[in-house]
Short mmCIF file of N, CA and C in Angstrom, two decimals:
data_model
loop_
_atom_site.label_atom_id
_atom_site.label_comp_id
_atom_site.label_asym_id
_atom_site.label_seq_id
_atom_site.Cartn_x
_atom_site.Cartn_y
_atom_site.Cartn_z
N UNK G 1 254.94 113.87 175.28
CA UNK G 1 256.06 113.12 175.80
C UNK G 1 255.57 112.18 176.89
N UNK G 2 256.16 111.00 176.97
CA UNK G 2 255.85 110.09 178.05
C UNK G 2 256.19 110.77 179.36
N UNK G 3 255.45 110.45 180.38
CA UNK G 3 255.77 110.96 181.70
C UNK G 3 255.79 109.79 182.67
N UNK G 4 256.65 109.88 183.65
CA UNK G 4 256.69 108.84 184.67
C UNK G 4 255.36 108.84 185.40
N UNK G 5 254.79 107.68 185.59
CA UNK G 5 253.48 107.55 186.20
C UNK G 5 253.61 107.04 187.62
N UNK G 6 252.79 107.56 188.51
CA UNK G 6 252.69 107.00 189.84
C UNK G 6 251.79 105.78 189.75
N UNK G 7 251.86 104.86 190.73
CA UNK G 7 251.02 103.67 190.65
C UNK G 7 249.54 103.99 190.47
N UNK G 8 249.03 105.03 191.15
CA UNK G 8 247.61 105.38 191.03
C UNK G 8 247.28 105.80 189.60
N UNK G 9 248.14 106.61 189.00
CA UNK G 9 247.92 107.04 187.63
C UNK G 9 248.10 105.87 186.68
N UNK G 10 249.03 104.97 187.00
CA UNK G 10 249.28 103.82 186.13
C UNK G 10 248.04 102.96 185.98
N UNK G 11 247.28 102.82 187.07
CA UNK G 11 246.03 102.06 186.98
C UNK G 11 245.09 102.74 185.99
N UNK G 12 245.07 104.08 186.01
CA UNK G 12 244.25 104.81 185.05
C UNK G 12 244.71 104.56 183.63
N UNK G 13 246.04 104.50 183.43
CA UNK G 13 246.57 104.20 182.11
C UNK G 13 246.12 102.82 181.68
N UNK G 14 246.16 101.87 182.61
CA UNK G 14 245.71 100.52 182.28
C UNK G 14 244.23 100.51 181.92
N UNK G 15 243.43 101.26 182.66
CA UNK G 15 242.00 101.33 182.36
C UNK G 15 241.77 101.94 180.99
N UNK G 16 242.52 103.00 180.68
CA UNK G 16 242.40 103.60 179.35
C UNK G 16 242.85 102.60 178.29
N UNK G 17 243.87 101.80 178.63
CA UNK G 17 244.35 100.79 177.69
C UNK G 17 243.27 99.79 177.35
N UNK G 18 242.40 99.48 178.32
CA UNK G 18 241.30 98.57 178.06
C UNK G 18 240.41 99.11 176.95
N UNK G 19 240.16 100.41 176.97
CA UNK G 19 239.36 101.02 175.91
C UNK G 19 240.09 100.94 174.58
N UNK G 20 241.39 101.18 174.61
CA UNK G 20 242.17 101.11 173.37
C UNK G 20 242.21 99.69 172.84
N UNK G 21 242.32 98.72 173.75
CA UNK G 21 242.34 97.33 173.33
C UNK G 21 241.02 96.97 172.67
N UNK G 22 239.94 97.41 173.27
CA UNK G 22 238.63 97.12 172.69
C UNK G 22 238.52 97.67 171.29
N UNK G 23 239.07 98.84 171.07
CA UNK G 23 238.99 99.47 169.75
C UNK G 23 239.83 98.73 168.74
N UNK G 24 240.97 98.18 169.17
CA UNK G 24 241.85 97.51 168.22
C UNK G 24 241.53 96.03 168.10
N UNK G 25 240.77 95.47 169.04
CA UNK G 25 240.48 94.05 168.99
C UNK G 25 239.38 93.73 167.98
N UNK G 26 238.55 94.69 167.64
CA UNK G 26 237.43 94.44 166.74
C UNK G 26 237.87 93.85 165.40
N UNK G 27 238.91 94.36 164.74
CA UNK G 27 239.31 93.76 163.47
C UNK G 27 239.73 92.31 163.62
N UNK G 28 240.33 91.94 164.77
CA UNK G 28 240.75 90.57 164.97
C UNK G 28 239.54 89.64 164.97
N UNK G 29 238.44 90.08 165.57
CA UNK G 29 237.25 89.25 165.61
C UNK G 29 236.65 89.08 164.22
N UNK G 30 236.88 90.02 163.34
CA UNK G 30 236.33 89.95 161.99
C UNK G 30 237.09 88.97 161.11
N UNK G 31 238.27 88.53 161.56
CA UNK G 31 239.08 87.59 160.79
C UNK G 31 239.27 86.32 161.60
N UNK G 32 238.33 85.37 161.52
CA UNK G 32 238.37 84.19 162.38
C UNK G 32 239.59 83.31 162.17
N UNK G 33 240.27 83.39 161.04
CA UNK G 33 241.41 82.53 160.80
C UNK G 33 242.62 82.92 161.64
N UNK G 34 242.62 84.13 162.20
CA UNK G 34 243.73 84.56 163.04
C UNK G 34 243.18 85.05 164.37
N UNK G 35 242.79 84.12 165.23
CA UNK G 35 242.23 84.47 166.52
C UNK G 35 243.25 85.27 167.32
N UNK G 36 242.74 86.13 168.16
CA UNK G 36 243.60 86.99 168.96
C UNK G 36 243.67 86.49 170.40
N UNK G 37 244.88 86.50 170.97
CA UNK G 37 245.06 86.14 172.37
C UNK G 37 244.50 87.24 173.25
N UNK G 38 244.27 86.93 174.50
CA UNK G 38 243.78 87.92 175.45
C UNK G 38 244.82 89.03 175.61
N UNK G 39 244.36 90.24 175.88
CA UNK G 39 245.30 91.33 176.13
C UNK G 39 246.19 91.01 177.33
N UNK G 40 247.33 91.68 177.40
CA UNK G 40 248.25 91.50 178.51
C UNK G 40 248.39 92.82 179.27
N UNK G 41 248.36 92.75 180.58
CA UNK G 41 248.62 93.90 181.44
C UNK G 41 250.07 93.80 181.89
N UNK G 42 250.91 94.69 181.39
CA UNK G 42 252.34 94.63 181.65
C UNK G 42 252.84 95.92 182.29
N UNK G 43 253.96 95.82 182.99
CA UNK G 43 254.66 96.99 183.52
C UNK G 43 255.64 97.42 182.44
N UNK G 44 255.43 98.59 181.86
CA UNK G 44 256.29 99.10 180.79
C UNK G 44 257.16 100.22 181.34
N UNK G 45 258.45 100.15 181.01
CA UNK G 45 259.33 101.27 181.35
C UNK G 45 260.15 101.62 180.11
N UNK G 46 260.38 102.91 179.97
CA UNK G 46 261.21 103.45 178.89
C UNK G 46 262.27 104.31 179.57
N UNK G 47 263.54 103.92 179.39
CA UNK G 47 264.63 104.60 180.07
C UNK G 47 265.66 105.02 179.04
N UNK G 48 265.89 106.34 178.94
CA UNK G 48 266.93 106.79 178.01
C UNK G 48 268.26 106.86 178.75
N UNK G 49 269.23 107.55 178.21
CA UNK G 49 270.57 107.58 178.79
C UNK G 49 270.62 108.28 180.15
N UNK G 50 269.65 109.14 180.45
CA UNK G 50 269.75 109.93 181.68
C UNK G 50 268.56 109.82 182.63
N UNK G 51 267.39 109.38 182.15
CA UNK G 51 266.23 109.34 183.05
C UNK G 51 265.15 108.38 182.56
N UNK G 52 264.19 108.13 183.43
CA UNK G 52 263.04 107.32 183.07
C UNK G 52 262.05 108.20 182.32
N UNK G 53 261.77 107.82 181.10
CA UNK G 53 260.86 108.58 180.25
C UNK G 53 259.41 108.20 180.56
N UNK G 54 259.18 106.91 180.84
CA UNK G 54 257.84 106.42 181.15
C UNK G 54 257.96 105.18 182.02
N UNK G 55 257.06 105.06 182.97
CA UNK G 55 256.95 103.84 183.76
C UNK G 55 255.51 103.72 184.20
N UNK G 56 254.86 102.62 183.82
CA UNK G 56 253.48 102.43 184.22
C UNK G 56 252.91 101.14 183.68
N UNK G 57 251.70 100.86 184.10
CA UNK G 57 250.98 99.68 183.62
C UNK G 57 250.33 99.98 182.28
N UNK G 58 250.41 99.01 181.38
CA UNK G 58 249.81 99.16 180.06
C UNK G 58 249.06 97.87 179.73
N UNK G 59 247.82 98.00 179.32
CA UNK G 59 247.04 96.87 178.85
C UNK G 59 247.07 96.92 177.33
N UNK G 60 247.58 95.87 176.72
CA UNK G 60 247.77 95.90 175.27
C UNK G 60 247.49 94.55 174.65
N UNK G 61 247.34 94.59 173.35
CA UNK G 61 247.26 93.38 172.54
C UNK G 61 248.09 93.62 171.30
N UNK G 62 248.30 92.61 170.50
CA UNK G 62 248.98 92.82 169.23
C UNK G 62 248.05 93.57 168.30
N UNK G 63 248.60 94.54 167.57
CA UNK G 63 247.77 95.33 166.67
C UNK G 63 248.63 95.95 165.57
N UNK G 64 247.98 96.61 164.66
CA UNK G 64 248.68 97.32 163.58
C UNK G 64 249.19 98.63 164.13
N UNK G 65 250.45 98.95 163.81
CA UNK G 65 251.04 100.21 164.27
C UNK G 65 251.57 100.99 163.07
N UNK G 66 251.75 102.29 163.28
CA UNK G 66 252.26 103.16 162.23
C UNK G 66 253.36 104.03 162.80
N UNK G 67 254.48 104.11 162.08
CA UNK G 67 255.54 105.06 162.44
C UNK G 67 255.81 105.95 161.24
N UNK G 68 256.39 107.12 161.51
CA UNK G 68 256.67 108.07 160.44
C UNK G 68 257.65 107.49 159.42
N UNK G 69 258.68 106.82 159.89
CA UNK G 69 259.70 106.32 158.95
C UNK G 69 259.46 104.88 158.51
N UNK G 70 258.59 104.15 159.23
CA UNK G 70 258.39 102.74 158.91
C UNK G 70 257.07 102.40 158.25
N UNK G 71 256.12 103.34 158.30
CA UNK G 71 254.81 103.06 157.72
C UNK G 71 253.94 102.23 158.64
N UNK G 72 252.91 101.61 158.05
CA UNK G 72 251.91 100.85 158.80
C UNK G 72 252.08 99.36 158.55
N UNK G 73 252.21 98.61 159.65
CA UNK G 73 252.40 97.16 159.58
C UNK G 73 251.80 96.50 160.81
N UNK G 74 251.49 95.21 160.70
CA UNK G 74 251.02 94.48 161.87
C UNK G 74 252.18 94.31 162.84
N UNK G 75 251.84 94.31 164.11
CA UNK G 75 252.81 94.10 165.19
C UNK G 75 252.10 93.23 166.23
N UNK G 76 251.77 92.02 165.80
CA UNK G 76 250.90 91.18 166.61
C UNK G 76 251.45 89.78 166.88
N UNK G 77 252.75 89.62 166.79
CA UNK G 77 253.35 88.34 167.08
C UNK G 77 253.34 87.35 165.94
N UNK G 78 252.53 87.60 164.91
CA UNK G 78 252.53 86.71 163.75
C UNK G 78 253.66 87.07 162.79
N UNK G 79 254.33 88.19 163.04
CA UNK G 79 255.41 88.67 162.20
C UNK G 79 256.47 87.58 162.05
N UNK G 80 256.88 87.34 160.81
CA UNK G 80 257.90 86.34 160.54
C UNK G 80 257.51 84.93 160.95
N UNK G 81 256.21 84.69 161.15
CA UNK G 81 255.75 83.36 161.56
C UNK G 81 256.12 83.01 163.00
N UNK G 82 256.44 84.02 163.83
CA UNK G 82 256.89 83.76 165.20
C UNK G 82 255.83 83.08 166.06
N UNK G 83 254.56 83.42 165.85
CA UNK G 83 253.45 82.84 166.61
C UNK G 83 252.34 82.50 165.62
N UNK G 84 251.58 81.44 165.88
CA UNK G 84 250.53 81.04 164.93
C UNK G 84 249.30 81.95 164.95
N UNK G 85 249.13 82.73 166.01
CA UNK G 85 247.98 83.64 166.09
C UNK G 85 248.42 84.94 166.75
N UNK G 86 247.54 85.91 166.72
CA UNK G 86 247.85 87.23 167.26
C UNK G 86 248.07 87.17 168.77
N UNK G 87 249.12 87.87 169.23
CA UNK G 87 249.47 87.92 170.64
C UNK G 87 249.95 89.33 170.99
N UNK G 88 249.92 89.70 172.26
CA UNK G 88 250.50 90.98 172.68
C UNK G 88 252.02 90.94 172.49
N UNK G 89 252.60 92.09 172.14
CA UNK G 89 254.04 92.17 171.90
C UNK G 89 254.63 93.41 172.58
N UNK G 90 255.95 93.43 172.82
CA UNK G 90 256.56 94.61 173.44
C UNK G 90 256.36 95.89 172.64
N UNK G 91 256.54 95.83 171.32
CA UNK G 91 256.39 97.04 170.52
C UNK G 91 254.94 97.50 170.49
N UNK G 92 253.99 96.58 170.50
CA UNK G 92 252.59 96.96 170.60
C UNK G 92 252.31 97.63 171.94
N UNK G 93 252.95 97.17 173.02
CA UNK G 93 252.79 97.81 174.33
C UNK G 93 253.34 99.23 174.29
N UNK G 94 254.49 99.41 173.66
CA UNK G 94 255.06 100.76 173.51
C UNK G 94 254.10 101.65 172.72
N UNK G 95 253.55 101.11 171.64
CA UNK G 95 252.62 101.87 170.82
C UNK G 95 251.36 102.24 171.60
N UNK G 96 250.84 101.31 172.38
CA UNK G 96 249.65 101.60 173.20
C UNK G 96 249.95 102.72 174.18
N UNK G 97 251.08 102.64 174.88
CA UNK G 97 251.45 103.67 175.84
C UNK G 97 251.62 105.02 175.15
N UNK G 98 252.24 105.02 173.98
CA UNK G 98 252.43 106.28 173.25
C UNK G 98 251.08 106.90 172.88
N UNK G 99 250.15 106.08 172.45
CA UNK G 99 248.82 106.60 172.10
C UNK G 99 248.11 107.19 173.32
N UNK G 100 248.20 106.47 174.44
CA UNK G 100 247.51 106.90 175.66
C UNK G 100 248.09 108.17 176.25
N UNK G 101 249.38 108.39 176.05
CA UNK G 101 250.04 109.58 176.62
C UNK G 101 250.24 110.66 175.56
N UNK G 102 249.66 110.47 174.39
CA UNK G 102 249.79 111.43 173.28
C UNK G 102 251.25 111.71 172.95
N UNK G 103 252.02 110.65 172.94
CA UNK G 103 253.44 110.73 172.63
C UNK G 103 253.66 110.01 171.30
N UNK G 104 254.91 109.73 171.00
CA UNK G 104 255.20 109.02 169.76
C UNK G 104 256.47 108.22 169.88
N UNK G 105 256.64 107.34 168.94
CA UNK G 105 257.89 106.61 168.78
C UNK G 105 258.09 106.44 167.30
N UNK G 106 259.30 106.11 166.90
CA UNK G 106 259.58 105.96 165.47
C UNK G 106 260.61 104.86 165.26
N UNK G 107 260.64 104.39 164.06
CA UNK G 107 261.62 103.39 163.65
C UNK G 107 261.28 102.87 162.28
N UNK G 108 262.30 102.56 161.50
CA UNK G 108 262.06 102.01 160.17
C UNK G 108 261.55 100.56 160.26
N UNK G 109 260.86 100.16 159.20
CA UNK G 109 260.37 98.79 159.05
C UNK G 109 261.34 98.04 158.15
N UNK G 110 261.66 96.80 158.52
CA UNK G 110 262.53 95.95 157.71
C UNK G 110 261.74 94.73 157.26
N UNK G 111 261.46 94.67 155.95
CA UNK G 111 260.73 93.52 155.41
C UNK G 111 261.46 92.22 155.69
N UNK G 112 262.79 92.24 155.62
CA UNK G 112 263.58 91.01 155.81
C UNK G 112 263.41 90.44 157.22
N UNK G 113 263.10 91.29 158.20
CA UNK G 113 262.89 90.83 159.57
C UNK G 113 261.42 90.81 159.94
N UNK G 114 260.57 91.42 159.09
CA UNK G 114 259.15 91.57 159.38
C UNK G 114 258.96 92.27 160.73
N UNK G 115 259.74 93.35 160.93
CA UNK G 115 259.70 94.04 162.21
C UNK G 115 260.26 95.46 162.09
N UNK G 116 259.96 96.25 163.12
CA UNK G 116 260.50 97.61 163.23
C UNK G 116 261.83 97.59 163.98
N UNK G 117 262.65 98.60 163.73
CA UNK G 117 263.81 98.87 164.55
C UNK G 117 263.51 100.19 165.27
N UNK G 118 263.19 100.13 166.54
CA UNK G 118 262.84 101.33 167.30
C UNK G 118 264.08 102.21 167.40
N UNK G 119 263.95 103.45 166.93
CA UNK G 119 265.08 104.38 166.96
C UNK G 119 264.82 105.58 167.87
N UNK G 120 263.56 105.98 168.02
CA UNK G 120 263.22 107.17 168.80
C UNK G 120 261.96 106.90 169.61
N UNK G 121 261.99 107.30 170.89
CA UNK G 121 260.82 107.20 171.75
C UNK G 121 260.67 108.54 172.46
N UNK G 122 259.51 109.15 172.32
CA UNK G 122 259.20 110.42 172.98
C UNK G 122 260.30 111.46 172.73
N UNK G 123 260.80 111.49 171.50
CA UNK G 123 261.82 112.46 171.12
C UNK G 123 263.22 112.08 171.53
N UNK G 124 263.39 110.97 172.23
CA UNK G 124 264.71 110.50 172.66
C UNK G 124 265.23 109.49 171.63
N UNK G 125 266.28 109.89 170.91
CA UNK G 125 266.83 109.05 169.86
C UNK G 125 268.12 108.38 170.33
N UNK G 126 268.24 107.10 170.05
CA UNK G 126 269.49 106.42 170.35
C UNK G 126 270.59 107.06 169.51
N UNK G 127 271.67 107.42 170.15
CA UNK G 127 272.76 108.11 169.47
C UNK G 127 273.79 107.14 168.91
N UNK G 128 274.90 107.68 168.45
CA UNK G 128 275.97 106.83 167.91
C UNK G 128 276.43 105.81 168.97
N UNK G 129 276.53 104.56 168.56
CA UNK G 129 277.00 103.51 169.45
C UNK G 129 275.98 103.02 170.45
N UNK G 130 274.71 103.44 170.30
CA UNK G 130 273.66 102.99 171.21
C UNK G 130 272.43 102.55 170.42
N UNK G 131 271.55 101.83 171.09
CA UNK G 131 270.30 101.40 170.47
C UNK G 131 269.25 101.23 171.56
N UNK G 132 267.99 101.17 171.16
CA UNK G 132 266.91 100.90 172.10
C UNK G 132 266.81 99.38 172.28
N UNK G 133 267.30 98.88 173.39
CA UNK G 133 267.21 97.46 173.72
C UNK G 133 265.81 97.18 174.26
N UNK G 134 265.26 96.04 173.89
CA UNK G 134 263.95 95.61 174.40
C UNK G 134 264.20 94.39 175.27
N UNK G 135 263.76 94.47 176.53
CA UNK G 135 263.89 93.31 177.42
C UNK G 135 262.54 92.99 178.05
N UNK G 136 262.35 91.73 178.38
CA UNK G 136 261.15 91.27 179.07
C UNK G 136 261.63 90.50 180.30
N UNK G 137 261.17 90.95 181.45
CA UNK G 137 261.57 90.34 182.72
C UNK G 137 263.09 90.31 182.89
N UNK G 138 263.74 91.38 182.44
CA UNK G 138 265.17 91.55 182.63
C UNK G 138 266.06 90.85 181.63
N UNK G 139 265.46 90.23 180.60
CA UNK G 139 266.24 89.50 179.60
C UNK G 139 265.98 90.10 178.23
N UNK G 140 267.06 90.44 177.51
CA UNK G 140 266.89 90.96 176.15
C UNK G 140 266.17 89.93 175.30
N UNK G 141 265.21 90.41 174.50
CA UNK G 141 264.43 89.46 173.69
C UNK G 141 265.28 88.97 172.51
N UNK G 142 265.11 87.71 172.12
CA UNK G 142 265.92 87.14 171.05
C UNK G 142 265.40 87.40 169.63
N UNK G 143 264.22 88.01 169.54
CA UNK G 143 263.60 88.31 168.24
C UNK G 143 263.11 89.75 168.28
N UNK G 144 262.48 90.20 167.23
CA UNK G 144 261.98 91.57 167.17
C UNK G 144 260.83 91.83 168.13
N UNK G 145 260.61 93.12 168.40
CA UNK G 145 259.58 93.54 169.32
C UNK G 145 258.16 93.29 168.86
N UNK G 146 257.96 93.01 167.58
CA UNK G 146 256.64 92.65 167.06
C UNK G 146 256.47 91.14 166.96
N UNK G 147 257.50 90.40 167.36
CA UNK G 147 257.46 88.94 167.26
C UNK G 147 257.37 88.26 168.62
N UNK G 148 257.85 88.91 169.67
CA UNK G 148 257.95 88.29 170.99
C UNK G 148 256.63 88.40 171.73
N UNK G 149 256.15 87.29 172.25
CA UNK G 149 254.88 87.26 172.98
C UNK G 149 255.11 87.70 174.42
N UNK G 150 254.29 88.67 174.87
CA UNK G 150 254.31 89.07 176.27
C UNK G 150 253.03 88.61 176.94
N UNK G 151 253.11 88.45 178.27
CA UNK G 151 251.96 87.97 179.03
C UNK G 151 251.70 88.89 180.21
N UNK G 152 250.49 88.82 180.74
CA UNK G 152 250.14 89.60 181.92
C UNK G 152 251.17 89.36 183.02
N UNK G 153 251.62 90.46 183.63
CA UNK G 153 252.60 90.40 184.70
C UNK G 153 254.03 90.60 184.24
N UNK G 154 254.27 90.56 182.94
CA UNK G 154 255.62 90.76 182.43
C UNK G 154 256.08 92.19 182.67
N UNK G 155 257.39 92.34 182.82
CA UNK G 155 258.02 93.66 182.90
C UNK G 155 258.75 93.89 181.60
N UNK G 156 258.23 94.84 180.82
CA UNK G 156 258.77 95.16 179.50
C UNK G 156 259.56 96.46 179.61
N UNK G 157 260.79 96.46 179.11
CA UNK G 157 261.63 97.66 179.20
C UNK G 157 262.26 97.98 177.85
N UNK G 158 262.20 99.25 177.49
CA UNK G 158 262.92 99.79 176.35
C UNK G 158 263.99 100.69 176.97
N UNK G 159 265.26 100.36 176.73
CA UNK G 159 266.35 101.06 177.40
C UNK G 159 267.43 101.40 176.38
N UNK G 160 267.88 102.65 176.37
CA UNK G 160 269.02 103.00 175.51
C UNK G 160 270.24 102.29 176.06
N UNK G 161 270.89 101.52 175.19
CA UNK G 161 271.98 100.64 175.58
C UNK G 161 273.14 100.79 174.62
N UNK G 162 274.39 100.79 175.13
CA UNK G 162 275.54 100.85 174.22
C UNK G 162 275.71 99.52 173.47
N UNK G 163 276.24 99.61 172.25
CA UNK G 163 276.53 98.39 171.48
C UNK G 163 277.64 97.62 172.16
#
């Protein structure tokens, strides 16, 4: 399960993220036609209906992710033609944090949107009349979490929100 991180621990999460980014960046270098943008160091928070599930710094890039109900797909900003090359994305940041904290998230994949619909994070499922809203710097994103480009310094939030 995600745990709330203190700033000191968050730096450790970011450092671990650097190792994860290095591991996932190698395939991007092998495909020169889709150059990868630099990783982004973002403040990620996950807030369910009653408490903060996770809060900390995450260093991430766009990468391939796998969920139990959605399968394996790229989540690198090129989804749906949103960006011409690979970029860090909110859902990739969530996936990086989940890997680093040995947690999980889930959501089905929709081919028509070329994106996931996040339904569960660290065992917290959006209930009837709610959904996991994704915002960057306090603004709900206008596209899917695998399509929106995030940059270093951004504040990315996944929050259970009523419809």
